[in-house]
Tab-separated table of C-alpha atoms in Angstrom:
chain	number	residue	atom	x	y	z
A	1	MET	CA	39.670	199.075	151.650
A	2	THR	CA	41.338	199.104	148.287
A	3	SER	CA	45.058	199.405	147.768
A	4	PRO	CA	46.286	202.935	147.045
A	5	SER	CA	46.252	203.956	143.404
A	6	THR	CA	49.573	204.526	141.702
A	7	ILE	CA	48.416	207.855	140.317
A	8	PRO	CA	50.085	210.805	142.037
A	9	VAL	CA	47.921	213.600	143.380
A	10	LEU	CA	49.980	216.818	143.158
A	11	ASP	CA	49.326	219.780	145.406
A	12	LEU	CA	49.889	223.001	143.425
A	13	GLY	CA	49.365	225.286	146.398
A	14	GLY	CA	45.625	225.211	146.971
A	15	LEU	CA	44.870	223.269	143.802
A	16	LEU	CA	45.134	219.532	143.345
A	17	LEU	CA	46.277	218.097	140.031
A	18	VAL	CA	45.668	214.500	139.040
A	19	SER	CA	47.056	213.296	135.714
A	20	ILE	CA	45.629	209.948	134.741
A	21	GLN	CA	48.178	208.034	132.675
A	22	GLY	CA	47.422	205.280	130.229
A	23	GLU	CA	45.219	202.301	130.938
A	24	LEU	CA	43.341	202.412	134.200
A	25	PRO	CA	42.051	199.085	135.530
A	26	ASP	CA	38.719	199.303	137.382
A	27	GLU	CA	40.304	198.666	140.770
A	28	SER	CA	42.798	201.515	140.291
A	29	ALA	CA	39.955	203.832	139.308
A	30	ILE	CA	38.165	203.094	142.582
A	31	ALA	CA	41.418	203.540	144.530
A	32	LEU	CA	41.938	206.858	142.765
A	33	GLN	CA	38.509	208.004	143.875
A	34	GLU	CA	39.390	207.331	147.535
A	35	ASP	CA	42.865	208.887	147.264
A	36	VAL	CA	41.639	212.047	145.580
A	37	THR	CA	38.747	212.589	147.962
A	38	ALA	CA	41.080	212.120	150.932
A	39	ALA	CA	43.579	214.558	149.418
A	40	VAL	CA	40.852	217.177	148.902
A	41	ALA	CA	39.878	216.871	152.574
A	42	ASN	CA	43.454	216.811	153.900
A	43	THR	CA	44.752	219.762	151.914
A	44	GLY	CA	41.602	221.868	152.066
A	45	SER	CA	41.994	222.548	148.361
A	46	ARG	CA	39.221	224.500	146.662
A	47	GLY	CA	40.015	223.114	143.264
A	48	LEU	CA	40.692	219.744	141.690
A	49	ILE	CA	42.045	219.432	138.152
A	50	ILE	CA	41.835	216.024	136.503
A	51	ASP	CA	43.924	215.695	133.357
A	52	ILE	CA	42.714	212.911	131.050
A	53	SER	CA	44.628	213.985	127.944
A	54	THR	CA	46.494	210.652	127.725
A	55	LEU	CA	43.312	208.556	127.838
A	56	ASP	CA	42.203	207.165	124.487
A	57	VAL	CA	39.098	205.529	126.002
A	58	VAL	CA	36.690	206.633	128.721
A	59	ASP	CA	33.930	204.083	129.236
A	60	SER	CA	30.838	204.395	131.452
A	61	PHE	CA	32.648	202.917	134.443
A	62	LEU	CA	35.452	205.472	134.357
A	63	ALA	CA	32.966	208.250	133.555
A	64	ARG	CA	31.027	207.292	136.658
A	65	VAL	CA	34.198	207.312	138.769
A	66	LEU	CA	35.090	210.782	137.464
A	67	ALA	CA	31.550	212.052	138.121
A	68	GLU	CA	31.629	210.637	141.643
A	69	VAL	CA	35.033	212.176	142.378
A	70	ALA	CA	33.586	215.526	141.288
A	71	ALA	CA	30.418	215.024	143.343
A	72	SER	CA	32.237	214.038	146.529
A	73	SER	CA	34.758	216.857	146.059
A	74	ARG	CA	31.887	219.307	145.679
A	75	LEU	CA	30.506	218.132	149.018
A	76	LEU	CA	33.954	218.921	150.440
A	77	ALA	CA	33.738	222.426	148.928
A	78	ALA	CA	36.108	221.831	146.023
A	79	ARG	CA	35.266	222.351	142.364
A	80	THR	CA	36.490	219.810	139.806
A	81	VAL	CA	37.666	220.713	136.319
A	82	LEU	CA	38.215	217.972	133.754
A	83	VAL	CA	41.041	218.766	131.366
A	84	GLY	CA	42.249	217.576	127.995
A	85	MET	CA	39.542	215.221	126.813
A	86	ARG	CA	40.304	213.992	123.310
A	87	PRO	CA	37.720	214.805	120.627
A	88	SER	CA	37.165	211.121	119.818
A	89	VAL	CA	36.468	210.443	123.513
A	90	ALA	CA	34.028	213.380	123.682
A	91	ILE	CA	32.099	212.133	120.639
A	92	THR	CA	31.946	208.620	122.059
A	93	LEU	CA	30.795	209.739	125.523
A	94	VAL	CA	27.980	211.833	124.056
A	95	GLU	CA	26.834	208.939	121.892
A	96	LEU	CA	27.009	206.680	124.936
A	97	GLY	CA	24.683	209.132	126.672
A	98	LEU	CA	27.225	210.400	129.213
A	99	THR	CA	27.729	214.137	129.134
A	100	LEU	CA	29.123	214.504	132.689
A	101	PRO	CA	26.787	217.419	133.517
A	102	GLY	CA	28.251	218.024	136.987
A	103	MET	CA	31.789	218.694	135.778
A	104	ASP	CA	33.470	221.813	134.503
A	105	THR	CA	35.915	221.354	131.648
A	106	ALA	CA	38.961	223.151	130.305
A	107	ARG	CA	41.358	222.631	127.421
A	108	THR	CA	44.595	222.736	129.397
A	109	VAL	CA	45.811	222.569	132.971
A	110	THR	CA	46.902	226.212	132.670
A	111	GLU	CA	43.412	227.259	131.595
A	112	ALA	CA	41.843	225.214	134.404
A	113	ALA	CA	44.171	226.754	136.984
A	114	ALA	CA	43.351	230.220	135.649
A	115	SER	CA	39.651	229.530	136.335
A	116	PHE	CA	40.658	229.302	140.012
A	117	GLY	CA	42.679	232.492	139.764
A	118	VAL	CA	45.975	230.585	139.847
A	119	THR	CA	48.619	231.342	137.227
A	120	ILE	CA	50.858	228.514	136.120
A	121	GLU	CA	54.076	229.616	134.457
A	122	GLN	CA	54.453	228.107	131.034
A	123	ALA	CA	57.550	225.997	130.620
A	124	ASP	CA	59.154	226.310	127.196
A	125	ARG	CA	59.963	223.342	125.010
A	126	THR	CA	63.287	222.714	126.697
A	127	GLY	CA	61.491	222.288	129.992
A	128	ARG	CA	62.895	225.480	131.509
A	129	GLY	CA	60.535	228.062	132.882
A	130	THR	CA	60.152	231.303	130.989
A	131	PRO	CA	62.623	233.960	132.247
B	1	MET	CA	26.091	188.603	105.816
B	2	SER	CA	29.755	189.066	106.366
B	3	GLN	CA	32.293	186.311	106.517
B	4	ALA	CA	35.045	185.917	109.054
B	5	GLU	CA	38.530	186.126	107.610
B	6	ARG	CA	40.428	183.832	109.951
B	7	GLU	CA	40.034	182.203	113.305
B	8	PRO	CA	38.902	184.806	115.851
B	9	ILE	CA	41.297	186.070	118.497
B	10	ARG	CA	39.981	184.818	121.827
B	11	VAL	CA	40.625	186.936	124.919
B	12	PRO	CA	39.541	185.483	128.281
B	13	ILE	CA	37.526	187.723	130.622
B	14	ARG	CA	38.062	186.479	134.171
B	15	LYS	CA	39.142	189.551	136.138
B	16	ASP	CA	38.984	193.300	135.745
B	17	THR	CA	42.511	193.600	134.340
B	18	ASP	CA	41.371	191.382	131.441
B	19	LEU	CA	39.188	194.295	130.312
B	20	THR	CA	42.414	196.146	129.520
B	21	ALA	CA	43.531	193.235	127.320
B	22	VAL	CA	40.184	193.235	125.490
B	23	ARG	CA	40.456	196.986	124.821
B	24	GLN	CA	44.042	196.647	123.583
B	25	HIS	CA	43.296	193.731	121.244
B	26	VAL	CA	40.227	195.429	119.778
B	27	ARG	CA	42.124	198.683	119.238
B	28	ALA	CA	45.110	196.990	117.618
B	29	LEU	CA	42.937	195.003	115.222
B	30	ALA	CA	40.734	198.029	114.438
B	31	GLN	CA	43.845	200.041	113.565
B	32	ARG	CA	45.106	197.271	111.293
B	33	THR	CA	41.674	197.034	109.635
B	34	GLY	CA	41.745	200.717	108.691
B	35	PHE	CA	39.375	202.197	111.274
B	36	GLY	CA	39.516	205.953	111.764
B	37	LEU	CA	40.185	207.290	115.248
B	38	VAL	CA	36.551	208.062	116.181
B	39	GLN	CA	35.267	204.764	114.825
B	40	GLN	CA	38.078	202.937	116.702
B	41	THR	CA	37.292	204.757	119.936
B	42	LYS	CA	33.586	203.936	119.669
B	43	LEU	CA	34.253	200.241	119.113
B	44	VAL	CA	36.862	199.994	121.885
B	45	THR	CA	34.469	201.758	124.280
B	46	ALA	CA	31.594	199.435	123.338
B	47	ALA	CA	33.914	196.448	123.827
B	48	SER	CA	34.908	197.746	127.241
B	49	GLU	CA	31.246	198.067	128.291
B	50	LEU	CA	30.313	194.627	126.997
B	51	ALA	CA	33.382	192.904	128.436
B	52	ARG	CA	32.514	194.370	131.836
B	53	ASN	CA	28.977	192.975	131.476
B	54	THR	CA	30.472	189.563	130.692
B	55	LEU	CA	32.531	189.798	133.869
B	56	LEU	CA	29.895	191.240	136.218
B	57	HIS	CA	26.698	189.603	134.928
B	58	GLY	CA	27.960	186.521	133.131
B	59	GLY	CA	30.489	185.494	135.770
B	60	GLY	CA	33.304	185.774	133.244
B	61	GLY	CA	33.768	184.372	129.760
B	62	ALA	CA	35.661	185.505	126.706
B	63	ALA	CA	35.745	187.986	123.871
B	64	GLU	CA	36.161	186.703	120.306
B	65	ILE	CA	37.470	189.268	117.852
B	66	SER	CA	37.571	188.743	114.105
B	67	VAL	CA	37.945	190.724	110.926
B	68	VAL	CA	34.877	190.470	108.693
B	69	HIS	CA	34.175	191.593	105.161
B	70	GLY	CA	30.801	193.011	104.255
B	71	SER	CA	29.530	194.385	100.968
B	72	THR	CA	30.957	197.771	101.891
B	73	GLY	CA	34.416	196.838	103.070
B	74	PRO	CA	36.130	195.454	106.145
B	75	GLY	CA	34.959	195.588	109.713
B	76	LEU	CA	35.439	193.943	113.068
B	77	SER	CA	33.102	191.519	114.736
B	78	VAL	CA	33.455	191.151	118.500
B	79	SER	CA	31.461	188.564	120.460
B	80	PHE	CA	31.213	188.419	124.230
B	81	VAL	CA	30.392	184.958	125.447
B	82	ASP	CA	29.568	183.764	128.933
B	83	SER	CA	27.787	180.799	130.466
B	84	GLY	CA	26.114	182.825	133.186
B	85	PRO	CA	22.440	183.128	134.119
B	86	GLY	CA	21.386	184.792	130.841
B	87	ILE	CA	19.376	187.993	130.425
B	88	PRO	CA	15.711	187.353	131.352
B	89	ASP	CA	14.318	190.363	129.481
B	90	VAL	CA	16.611	191.534	126.690
B	91	GLU	CA	14.367	194.442	125.716
B	92	LEU	CA	14.339	195.766	129.284
B	93	ALA	CA	18.101	195.292	129.614
B	94	LEU	CA	18.593	197.368	126.462
B	95	SER	CA	16.684	200.378	127.790
B	96	ASP	CA	18.676	203.420	128.924
B	97	GLY	CA	19.120	203.632	132.666
B	98	TYR	CA	18.368	199.970	133.369
B	99	SER	CA	20.978	198.582	135.736
B	100	THR	CA	21.302	195.544	137.944
B	101	ALA	CA	24.939	196.024	138.941
B	102	GLY	CA	24.702	199.530	140.338
B	103	GLY	CA	26.180	201.142	137.232
B	104	LEU	CA	24.845	204.007	135.195
B	105	GLY	CA	22.681	201.625	133.196
B	106	MET	CA	24.231	202.895	129.976
B	107	GLY	CA	26.533	199.968	129.214
B	108	LEU	CA	24.319	197.763	127.065
B	109	SER	CA	22.040	200.430	125.598
B	110	GLY	CA	24.914	202.861	125.072
B	111	SER	CA	27.214	200.356	123.415
B	112	LYS	CA	24.453	199.515	120.929
B	113	ARG	CA	24.608	203.126	119.736
B	114	LEU	CA	28.382	202.936	119.252
B	115	VAL	CA	28.365	200.115	116.697
B	116	GLN	CA	26.572	199.361	113.423
B	117	GLU	CA	25.286	195.874	114.208
B	118	PHE	CA	24.288	194.459	117.545
B	119	ALA	CA	22.813	191.063	118.440
B	120	ILE	CA	22.076	189.330	121.727
B	121	GLU	CA	21.450	185.630	122.104
B	122	SER	CA	20.582	184.716	125.646
B	123	VAL	CA	19.247	181.502	127.121
B	124	PRO	CA	17.950	181.361	130.712
B	125	ASP	CA	20.696	179.582	132.690
B	126	GLY	CA	22.435	178.878	129.395
B	127	GLY	CA	24.591	181.953	129.006
B	128	THR	CA	24.695	184.989	126.786
B	129	ARG	CA	26.415	185.894	123.536
B	130	VAL	CA	26.478	189.532	122.517
B	131	THR	CA	27.906	190.201	119.062
B	132	VAL	CA	28.708	193.622	117.691
B	133	ILE	CA	30.019	194.586	114.269
B	134	SER	CA	31.570	197.891	113.393
B	135	TRP	CA	32.641	198.804	109.865
B	136	ALA	CA	35.904	200.599	109.160
B	137	ASP	CA	33.989	203.086	107.019
B	138	PRO	CA	30.461	203.275	108.436
B	139	TYR	CA	29.291	206.211	106.325
B	140	SER	CA	29.698	204.604	102.951
B	141	ALA	CA	28.480	201.376	104.580
B	142	ARG	CA	25.263	203.068	105.670
B	143	GLN	CA	24.625	204.598	102.261
B	144	GLY	CA	25.870	201.660	100.256
B	145	LEU	CA	28.301	203.871	98.356
B	146	ARG	CA	31.131	201.430	97.901
């Protein structure tokens, strides 16, 4: 058993949102996989959104973890959408030979949520919700 | 062949959190050497793959990072050195999908595609040294324009 990851898994009412922040050591990536899969099962969510917009590197290890999270979530009847991949990361992953065929992608969390029929209200730049 | 500018930066690879240090050092030096974002990302990703190989297959070792100057401008040379069991069949290890550690088998073959120069020296029971070089401006380097 690995120690729990420090990455919060947010429940947005039927959708789970995971925002991966900064550098992710291998052990945390494996812990994340266990945490997220457990959260999918416990909440009965049909959707999992993984936001990787802060990541400046995704290597084959992390790509495999992401693909396995998506595969195990699919077995638990949840669809995974990967959000916010940087263009430089996309180019590098393709050249590395990793195109993550089992994962849906979206540009933003809002767009990903919309693909599940969930509307997320846009906060304006001051952080307040729109009136 | 290119010449190293100064003494290489040596980053030990003993545990998985050391991979983070390798990535950070390579990125910082690539930025200072004038690498563009895509070229930086490719080199850092290759370094991450190779450092993990050093840890998992070589039983740990070190990364040696240095700035080099070729005929077409500056670049970074990164060597991954271990004193592990060595790679018995380098050609096989470089083929896509070949894995002994339960990975995707893309680490070694994939990282070769991310850099401009790639060399493996491996001695049975005598360790492995993988050296990669990436140029800050690979396009003019490839065409010899500068």
